[in-house]
Short mmCIF file of C-alpha atoms in Angstrom, two decimals:
data_model
loop_
_atom_site.label_atom_id
_atom_site.label_comp_id
_atom_site.label_asym_id
_atom_site.label_seq_id
_atom_site.Cartn_x
_atom_site.Cartn_y
_atom_site.Cartn_z
CA MET A 207 0.04 0.14 0.04
CA LEU A 208 1.28 3.11 -1.21
CA GLU A 209 0.21 5.12 1.72
CA LYS A 210 1.89 8.62 1.04
CA ALA A 211 0.60 8.47 -1.94
CA ILE A 212 -2.98 8.02 -1.62
CA ALA A 213 -2.73 10.36 1.40
CA GLU A 214 -1.83 12.97 -0.88
CA LYS A 215 -4.60 12.13 -3.37
CA ALA A 216 -6.95 11.92 -0.49
CA GLY A 217 -5.96 15.78 0.49
CA LEU A 218 -4.60 15.26 3.57
CA GLY A 219 -1.15 17.17 2.56
CA TRP A 220 1.51 17.02 -0.12
CA ILE A 221 4.93 15.14 -0.54
CA GLY A 222 7.67 17.32 0.41
CA LYS A 223 11.68 16.91 -0.75
CA HIS A 224 11.97 15.05 1.79
CA SER A 225 9.85 12.90 0.83
CA ASN A 226 7.23 12.53 3.53
CA LEU A 227 3.74 13.55 3.23
CA ILE A 228 3.55 17.11 5.14
CA ASN A 229 -0.03 18.83 6.02
CA ARG A 230 0.08 22.05 6.63
CA ARG A 231 -1.30 21.86 10.56
CA ALA A 232 0.68 18.52 11.71
CA GLY A 233 3.68 18.82 9.60
CA SER A 234 5.18 15.51 8.53
CA TRP A 235 4.91 14.02 12.16
CA PHE A 236 1.67 11.52 12.05
CA PHE A 237 0.90 8.31 11.50
CA LEU A 238 -0.67 6.97 8.19
CA GLY A 239 -3.08 4.13 8.10
CA GLU A 240 -5.69 2.49 6.16
CA LEU A 241 -9.12 1.56 5.92
CA TYR A 242 -10.55 -0.22 3.52
CA THR A 243 -14.74 -0.44 2.74
CA ASN A 244 -16.65 -0.95 -0.37
CA LEU A 245 -19.08 2.49 1.21
CA PRO A 246 -19.27 4.95 -1.63
CA LEU A 247 -17.48 7.88 0.29
CA PRO A 248 -17.29 11.41 -1.46
CA ALA A 249 -13.81 12.51 -3.00
CA ASP A 250 -11.58 15.04 -1.63
CA LEU A 251 -9.78 17.79 -3.51
CA PRO A 252 -5.78 17.20 -3.32
CA ALA A 253 -3.37 19.41 -1.47
CA SER A 254 -1.09 21.80 -3.25
CA GLN A 255 2.54 21.17 -3.44
CA HIS A 256 3.55 24.09 -0.65
CA CYS A 257 7.62 23.75 -0.68
CA GLY A 258 8.29 26.20 -3.43
CA ASP A 259 11.78 26.87 -3.12
CA CYS A 260 12.26 25.96 0.83
CA ARG A 261 15.54 23.56 1.23
CA ALA A 262 15.34 23.39 5.36
CA CYS A 263 14.57 19.71 5.04
CA LEU A 264 17.63 19.37 2.72
CA ASP A 265 20.18 21.22 4.36
CA VAL A 266 19.36 19.70 7.91
CA CYS A 267 19.56 16.28 7.22
CA PRO A 268 22.03 15.16 9.38
CA THR A 269 23.07 12.05 7.21
CA GLN A 270 22.84 14.19 4.33
CA ALA A 271 20.71 11.25 3.02
CA ILE A 272 18.43 13.49 0.70
CA VAL A 273 20.78 14.14 -2.56
CA ALA A 274 17.94 16.16 -4.09
CA PRO A 275 14.02 16.65 -3.96
CA THR A 276 12.26 13.63 -2.78
CA ARG A 277 15.73 11.66 -3.78
CA LEU A 278 17.00 9.60 -0.85
CA THR A 279 20.73 7.95 -1.28
CA PRO A 280 20.24 3.68 -1.26
CA VAL A 281 20.88 2.75 2.15
CA ALA A 282 23.57 -0.30 2.19
CA ALA A 283 22.44 -3.87 3.87
CA SER A 284 23.45 -4.40 7.47
CA PRO A 285 26.00 -7.10 7.22
CA ILE A 286 24.52 -8.78 10.66
#
C-alpha cells in the first residue's frame, strides 16, 4: 500500500522534498493508516504543493541522505 501517495490524493497533504507527507497543521510527524471499505465515499480535493524554494529539510538532514528533492540515498544492507 502506498500510504503517502494515497494520502496526498485524499487531500491530507503533499509530498515534501524529504519524501514524506506534509500536512499544513501537523507537519510531517503523524501516523498514516488505511481503512478498507466498499462504502461510497465522496472524493476530496488533493492538497497543493507548498515547499516552493524551501530547502530546510535538505539542508538540515544530519546524514545528508536527501541528495535531491524527493531523492534519498540507498541504504547499504547491514552485514548482520
